[in-house]
Short mmCIF file of C-alpha atoms in Angstrom, two decimals:
data_model
loop_
_atom_site.label_atom_id
_atom_site.label_comp_id
_atom_site.label_asym_id
_atom_site.label_seq_id
_atom_site.Cartn_x
_atom_site.Cartn_y
_atom_site.Cartn_z
CA MET A 1220 0.00 0.00 0.00
CA LYS A 1221 1.24 3.48 -0.92
CA TYR A 1222 0.40 6.61 1.08
CA ARG A 1223 -0.06 10.25 0.12
CA ASN A 1224 -0.38 13.54 1.94
CA VAL A 1225 -3.80 15.15 1.98
CA GLY A 1226 -3.06 18.24 -0.06
CA LYS A 1227 -0.33 20.31 1.58
CA ALA A 1228 -1.24 19.01 5.06
CA GLY A 1229 1.07 16.66 6.93
CA ILE A 1230 -1.45 13.85 7.45
CA LYS A 1231 -0.92 10.80 5.23
CA VAL A 1232 -3.64 8.46 3.98
CA SER A 1233 -3.60 5.20 2.06
CA GLU A 1234 -4.13 5.56 -1.68
CA ILE A 1235 -7.16 3.31 -1.30
CA ALA A 1236 -9.71 4.14 1.42
CA LEU A 1237 -12.72 2.13 2.57
CA GLY A 1238 -16.05 3.92 2.50
CA SER A 1239 -19.22 3.27 4.49
CA TRP A 1240 -21.88 4.57 2.10
CA MET A 1241 -22.93 1.12 0.87
CA THR A 1242 -22.02 -0.83 4.02
CA ARG A 1243 -24.90 -3.16 4.90
CA LEU A 1244 -25.62 -3.49 8.62
CA GLU A 1245 -29.14 -4.89 8.69
CA ASP A 1246 -28.37 -8.04 10.68
CA THR A 1247 -25.61 -9.84 12.58
CA ALA A 1248 -24.31 -11.63 9.49
CA ALA A 1249 -24.05 -8.36 7.57
CA VAL A 1250 -22.24 -6.66 10.45
CA ASP A 1251 -19.80 -9.56 10.77
CA ASN A 1252 -19.11 -9.43 7.04
CA ALA A 1253 -18.54 -5.66 7.15
CA MET A 1254 -16.13 -6.04 10.08
CA ALA A 1255 -14.21 -8.78 8.28
CA ILE A 1256 -13.80 -6.48 5.28
CA ALA A 1257 -12.70 -3.54 7.46
CA ASP A 1258 -10.17 -5.79 9.21
CA ALA A 1259 -8.87 -7.16 5.92
CA ALA A 1260 -8.46 -3.62 4.60
CA PHE A 1261 -6.45 -2.64 7.68
CA ASP A 1262 -4.26 -5.74 7.35
CA ALA A 1263 -3.59 -4.77 3.73
CA GLY A 1264 -2.40 -1.31 4.74
CA VAL A 1265 -5.58 0.76 4.45
CA ASN A 1266 -5.55 3.44 7.16
CA PHE A 1267 -8.34 5.73 5.88
CA TYR A 1268 -12.00 4.93 6.65
CA ASP A 1269 -14.68 7.29 5.35
CA CYS A 1270 -18.09 7.73 6.95
CA ALA A 1271 -20.91 10.26 7.49
CA ASP A 1272 -23.41 11.00 10.24
CA ALA A 1273 -26.31 10.28 7.88
CA TYR A 1274 -25.15 6.84 6.72
CA SER A 1275 -27.51 4.13 7.99
CA GLY A 1276 -29.05 6.57 10.47
CA GLY A 1277 -25.85 6.74 12.50
CA ASP A 1278 -25.27 2.98 12.55
CA ALA A 1279 -22.35 3.32 10.12
CA GLU A 1280 -20.54 5.62 12.55
CA ARG A 1281 -21.30 3.34 15.49
CA PHE A 1282 -20.00 0.36 13.51
CA LEU A 1283 -16.84 2.28 12.63
CA GLY A 1284 -16.46 3.13 16.31
CA ARG A 1285 -16.33 -0.57 17.15
CA PHE A 1286 -13.66 -1.01 14.51
CA ILE A 1287 -11.61 1.94 15.82
CA ALA A 1288 -11.68 0.49 19.34
CA LYS A 1289 -9.66 -2.50 18.15
CA HIS A 1290 -6.71 -0.38 17.01
CA ASP A 1291 -4.37 2.33 18.21
CA ARG A 1292 -6.04 5.63 17.32
CA GLU A 1293 -2.94 6.94 15.57
CA ASP A 1294 -3.10 4.00 13.15
CA VAL A 1295 -6.42 4.99 11.59
CA VAL A 1296 -7.62 8.10 9.80
CA ILE A 1297 -11.37 8.60 10.20
CA SER A 1298 -13.61 10.99 8.32
CA SER A 1299 -17.23 11.94 8.77
CA LYS A 1300 -19.59 14.50 7.30
CA VAL A 1301 -22.28 16.95 8.35
CA PHE A 1302 -25.28 18.48 6.58
CA PHE A 1303 -28.20 16.09 6.37
CA GLY A 1304 -30.84 15.90 9.04
CA THR A 1305 -30.34 13.44 11.85
CA GLY A 1306 -33.36 14.60 13.84
CA LYS A 1307 -36.67 16.44 13.46
CA SER A 1308 -35.59 19.85 14.73
CA VAL A 1309 -35.79 22.85 12.42
CA ASN A 1310 -32.09 23.34 13.23
CA GLY A 1311 -31.26 19.69 12.65
CA ARG A 1312 -29.96 20.12 9.11
CA GLY A 1313 -27.54 22.23 7.11
CA LEU A 1314 -24.29 23.98 7.93
CA SER A 1315 -25.27 26.43 10.64
CA ARG A 1316 -22.91 26.74 13.59
CA LYS A 1317 -25.55 25.07 15.78
CA HIS A 1318 -26.02 22.04 13.54
CA ILE A 1319 -22.28 21.62 12.93
CA PHE A 1320 -21.49 21.71 16.65
CA ASN A 1321 -24.41 19.44 17.60
CA ASN A 1322 -23.63 16.85 14.96
CA CYS A 1323 -19.90 16.88 15.54
CA GLU A 1324 -20.63 15.92 19.15
CA ARG A 1325 -23.07 13.26 17.92
CA SER A 1326 -20.45 11.83 15.55
CA LEU A 1327 -17.76 11.81 18.24
CA LYS A 1328 -20.11 9.86 20.51
CA ASN A 1329 -21.08 7.43 17.75
CA LEU A 1330 -17.45 6.87 16.80
CA GLY A 1331 -16.30 6.58 20.39
CA THR A 1332 -13.34 8.87 19.77
CA ASP A 1333 -12.07 12.24 20.97
CA TYR A 1334 -11.46 13.65 17.51
CA ILE A 1335 -12.30 13.21 13.82
CA ASP A 1336 -9.37 13.40 11.44
CA LEU A 1337 -11.20 14.77 8.38
CA TYR A 1338 -14.60 16.45 8.72
CA TYR A 1339 -16.54 17.28 5.54
CA CYS A 1340 -19.48 19.49 4.69
CA HIS A 1341 -21.63 16.86 2.96
CA ARG A 1342 -23.41 19.41 0.76
CA PHE A 1343 -23.49 23.19 0.27
CA ASP A 1344 -25.94 25.15 2.41
CA THR A 1345 -27.48 28.11 0.59
CA THR A 1346 -29.38 29.18 3.74
CA THR A 1347 -26.33 29.76 5.96
CA PRO A 1348 -23.63 32.41 5.43
CA LEU A 1349 -20.42 30.75 4.29
CA GLU A 1350 -18.55 32.83 6.86
CA GLU A 1351 -20.55 31.17 9.66
CA THR A 1352 -19.87 27.66 8.37
CA LEU A 1353 -16.13 28.18 7.92
CA GLN A 1354 -15.75 29.90 11.30
CA ALA A 1355 -17.52 27.00 13.01
CA LEU A 1356 -15.27 24.42 11.34
CA SER A 1357 -12.14 26.40 12.18
CA ASP A 1358 -13.30 26.70 15.79
CA LEU A 1359 -13.70 22.92 15.97
CA VAL A 1360 -10.08 22.60 14.88
CA ASP A 1361 -9.10 25.00 17.69
CA GLN A 1362 -11.04 22.82 20.13
CA GLY A 1363 -9.26 19.68 18.91
CA LYS A 1364 -12.51 17.95 17.98
CA ILE A 1365 -11.53 17.78 14.31
CA LEU A 1366 -8.04 17.95 12.86
CA TYR A 1367 -8.81 19.03 9.30
CA TYR A 1368 -11.97 20.02 7.45
CA GLY A 1369 -13.18 19.94 3.89
CA VAL A 1370 -16.21 19.79 1.63
CA SER A 1371 -17.94 17.22 -0.55
CA GLU A 1372 -20.61 17.62 -3.23
CA GLU A 1373 -22.14 20.84 -4.62
CA TRP A 1374 -18.94 22.81 -3.93
CA SER A 1375 -17.99 24.29 -7.30
CA ALA A 1376 -14.64 25.91 -8.03
CA ALA A 1377 -16.29 29.31 -7.56
CA ARG A 1378 -17.51 28.32 -4.09
CA LEU A 1379 -14.07 26.98 -3.20
CA GLU A 1380 -12.49 30.25 -4.34
CA ARG A 1381 -14.97 32.22 -2.23
CA ALA A 1382 -14.21 30.01 0.77
CA GLU A 1383 -10.49 30.58 0.32
CA ARG A 1384 -11.00 34.37 0.34
CA ILE A 1385 -12.97 34.18 3.59
CA ILE A 1386 -10.36 31.90 5.17
CA SER A 1387 -7.58 34.29 4.20
CA GLU A 1388 -9.43 37.40 5.38
CA ARG A 1389 -10.33 35.87 8.76
CA GLY A 1390 -7.14 33.94 9.35
CA LEU A 1391 -9.01 30.64 9.71
CA HIS A 1392 -7.59 27.16 9.64
CA PRO A 1393 -7.24 26.04 6.00
CA LEU A 1394 -9.69 24.02 3.96
CA THR A 1395 -7.71 20.82 3.47
CA VAL A 1396 -9.72 18.35 1.42
CA VAL A 1397 -12.51 17.98 -1.16
CA GLN A 1398 -14.56 14.81 -1.75
CA PRO A 1399 -16.38 14.91 -5.11
CA GLN A 1400 -17.58 12.15 -7.39
CA TYR A 1401 -14.93 11.32 -9.98
CA ASN A 1402 -14.38 8.44 -12.35
CA MET A 1403 -13.70 7.66 -16.00
CA VAL A 1404 -17.25 8.50 -17.10
CA ASP A 1405 -17.79 11.49 -14.78
CA ARG A 1406 -14.84 13.88 -15.14
CA TYR A 1407 -16.53 17.17 -14.32
CA ILE A 1408 -13.98 18.10 -11.65
CA GLU A 1409 -11.28 18.34 -14.31
CA HIS A 1410 -12.87 21.48 -15.76
CA GLU A 1411 -12.08 23.74 -12.79
CA ILE A 1412 -12.04 21.99 -9.40
CA VAL A 1413 -8.76 20.11 -9.94
CA GLU A 1414 -6.93 23.31 -10.89
CA THR A 1415 -8.38 25.17 -7.90
CA CYS A 1416 -7.32 22.40 -5.53
CA GLU A 1417 -3.82 22.36 -7.02
CA ARG A 1418 -3.55 26.11 -6.53
CA TYR A 1419 -4.50 26.06 -2.85
CA GLY A 1420 -2.94 22.75 -1.87
CA ILE A 1421 -6.26 21.01 -1.27
CA GLY A 1422 -6.31 17.22 -1.49
CA ILE A 1423 -9.03 15.35 -3.38
CA THR A 1424 -10.53 12.09 -2.06
CA PRO A 1425 -13.07 11.07 -4.72
CA PHE A 1426 -15.97 8.68 -4.19
CA SER A 1427 -17.77 6.43 -6.69
CA PRO A 1428 -14.51 5.70 -8.56
CA LEU A 1429 -16.03 2.67 -10.28
CA ALA A 1430 -19.20 4.51 -11.37
CA GLN A 1431 -21.59 2.41 -9.27
CA GLY A 1432 -20.00 -0.78 -10.64
CA LEU A 1433 -20.02 0.12 -14.34
CA LEU A 1434 -16.20 0.24 -14.41
CA THR A 1435 -15.76 -3.18 -12.83
CA GLY A 1436 -16.41 -4.72 -16.23
CA LYS A 1437 -19.09 -7.06 -14.92
CA TYR A 1438 -21.82 -5.43 -17.00
CA ARG A 1439 -21.62 -6.45 -20.66
CA LYS A 1440 -23.56 -5.20 -23.64
CA GLY A 1441 -26.22 -7.68 -24.75
CA GLN A 1442 -25.74 -9.91 -21.70
CA PRO A 1443 -28.06 -10.45 -18.70
CA LEU A 1444 -27.40 -8.42 -15.56
CA PRO A 1445 -25.23 -10.36 -13.09
CA ALA A 1446 -27.31 -11.94 -10.34
CA GLY A 1447 -27.26 -9.89 -7.15
CA SER A 1448 -25.56 -6.90 -8.78
CA ARG A 1449 -26.63 -3.35 -7.96
CA ALA A 1450 -28.36 -3.02 -11.32
CA THR A 1451 -30.83 -5.71 -10.21
CA TRP A 1452 -31.93 -3.63 -7.23
CA GLN A 1453 -35.24 -2.03 -8.18
CA SER A 1454 -34.49 1.11 -6.18
CA ASP A 1455 -31.00 1.70 -7.61
CA HIS A 1456 -31.52 4.07 -10.52
CA GLN A 1457 -27.96 5.44 -10.50
CA ILE A 1458 -26.26 2.39 -11.97
CA ASN A 1459 -29.13 1.69 -14.35
CA ASN A 1460 -28.84 5.20 -15.77
CA LEU A 1461 -25.16 4.54 -16.45
CA LEU A 1462 -25.71 1.30 -18.35
CA THR A 1463 -26.02 2.91 -21.76
CA ASP A 1464 -24.73 1.32 -24.94
CA GLU A 1465 -22.16 4.12 -25.24
CA ASN A 1466 -20.77 3.53 -21.75
CA LEU A 1467 -20.77 -0.25 -22.14
CA ASP A 1468 -18.86 0.10 -25.40
CA LYS A 1469 -16.28 2.28 -23.64
CA VAL A 1470 -15.86 -0.26 -20.85
CA GLU A 1471 -15.40 -3.03 -23.39
CA ARG A 1472 -12.55 -1.11 -25.01
CA LEU A 1473 -11.06 -0.14 -21.65
CA SER A 1474 -11.15 -3.77 -20.53
CA LYS A 1475 -8.90 -4.67 -23.46
CA ILE A 1476 -6.34 -2.12 -22.26
CA ALA A 1477 -6.54 -3.63 -18.77
CA ASP A 1478 -5.93 -7.08 -20.24
CA GLU A 1479 -2.91 -5.82 -22.19
CA LEU A 1480 -1.48 -4.34 -18.98
CA GLY A 1481 -2.17 -7.54 -17.05
CA VAL A 1482 -4.54 -5.94 -14.53
CA LYS A 1483 -8.23 -6.20 -13.77
CA MET A 1484 -10.63 -3.51 -14.95
CA PRO A 1485 -11.23 -2.08 -11.42
CA VAL A 1486 -7.47 -1.73 -10.96
CA LEU A 1487 -7.18 0.20 -14.21
CA ALA A 1488 -10.08 2.50 -13.25
CA LEU A 1489 -8.64 3.27 -9.81
CA ALA A 1490 -5.03 3.64 -10.99
CA TRP A 1491 -6.29 6.04 -13.67
CA ILE A 1492 -7.72 8.30 -10.96
CA LEU A 1493 -4.50 8.08 -8.95
CA ARG A 1494 -2.55 9.34 -12.01
CA LEU A 1495 -3.30 12.87 -10.76
CA PRO A 1496 -0.92 14.03 -8.00
CA VAL A 1497 -3.71 16.13 -6.43
CA ILE A 1498 -5.62 12.92 -5.61
CA SER A 1499 -4.89 11.94 -2.01
CA SER A 1500 -6.94 8.75 -1.76
CA VAL A 1501 -9.70 6.96 -3.65
CA ILE A 1502 -12.72 5.88 -1.60
CA VAL A 1503 -14.02 2.45 -2.53
CA GLY A 1504 -16.75 0.19 -1.26
CA ALA A 1505 -16.68 -3.57 -0.94
CA SER A 1506 -19.35 -6.12 -0.11
CA LYS A 1507 -16.96 -9.09 -0.13
CA PRO A 1508 -13.21 -9.69 0.35
CA SER A 1509 -12.56 -10.41 -3.34
CA GLN A 1510 -13.78 -6.91 -4.28
CA LEU A 1511 -11.55 -5.40 -1.62
CA GLU A 1512 -8.50 -7.29 -2.88
CA SER A 1513 -9.10 -6.09 -6.43
CA ASN A 1514 -9.45 -2.48 -5.30
CA ILE A 1515 -6.38 -2.49 -3.05
CA ALA A 1516 -4.27 -3.90 -5.90
CA ALA A 1517 -4.53 -0.52 -7.63
CA SER A 1518 -2.24 1.21 -5.14
CA GLY A 1519 1.15 1.88 -6.68
CA VAL A 1520 0.10 0.88 -10.21
CA GLU A 1521 1.39 3.32 -12.82
CA ILE A 1522 -0.31 3.36 -16.21
CA PRO A 1523 2.14 3.86 -19.13
CA ALA A 1524 1.83 7.10 -21.08
CA ASP A 1525 0.75 5.35 -24.28
CA ALA A 1526 -2.02 3.53 -22.42
CA LEU A 1527 -3.17 6.81 -20.84
CA LYS A 1528 -3.42 8.31 -24.31
CA GLN A 1529 -5.48 5.35 -25.51
CA ILE A 1530 -7.78 5.77 -22.51
CA ASP A 1531 -8.32 9.46 -23.25
CA ASP A 1532 -9.07 8.59 -26.88
CA ILE A 1533 -11.74 6.14 -25.69
CA LEU A 1534 -13.19 8.56 -23.17
CA GLY A 1535 -13.09 11.45 -25.63
CA PHE A 1536 -11.62 13.96 -23.20
CA LYS A 1537 -8.29 15.73 -23.73
CA ARG A 1538 -8.29 18.26 -20.91
CA PHE A 1539 -5.58 16.71 -18.75
CA GLU A 1540 -2.94 15.55 -21.24
CA ARG A 1541 -0.49 17.75 -19.29
CA HIS A 1542 -0.61 15.23 -16.45
CA ILE A 1543 0.53 12.22 -18.48
CA GLY A 1544 3.93 11.14 -19.68
#
């Protein structure tokens, strides 16, 4: 396992992180399976575990707390997020100082720890002054309850630039990390966000790197959906919306490149994200050990320049040729 700094901060995280978004905790068997995967990840060198207060109604944080208790605290990097409602109060949602402070305390209790390493704003709050949100997060750093803070979805480059101005004017602790969606078929952050993060020394820890399973290569054009896959879940519209003929054709061509390089398709997809130095860690999910092993194998894999050019030709996007070769 390779490790990278989070932006210009001193903290180091594994190139592959384990996320909790899709962790199933509905019964004892599911919990045992999730713990086995978390343990296997740790044994393989993963030190970064991503969570949020809204995942599974708080159960994901409580589960992660049980995992943390088995290890020295300095050996694990834990993240959580705040924004979504975790109660019925009118102040129980958003990025107000009150909600941030209340839910940070809730997360600390759920996790059974004195501090959270990385604390994200899960969404952008248009109803709260940005100055209030950033001041609250910086104050939590002063109090030692979080070590670093960042943002996740709905934070455009313009919003990041505005946040940086406020931080500079007020002398606040820096914004350290951004967690957007990023993968081979969703490259929107390359238009402006990547450049902004490079400029300010902000690390990027993307989620959904395999595009809900599309980039695993298990979905094939003209073939039945794999039994038990996410696309067979009636409520999962995200993956089904991605299973277009165009995307499946791209994956077919990308899979041939993976074969030529002697790696599995998920490894190629994850290593492709890690080609950017601004990426600190890639957050993956796993429902069984074999998926975890495939994901972890991507750490340290370097894709040759000619293969990167072939990939860009397939994806039809030339924006970041300056990063290859």
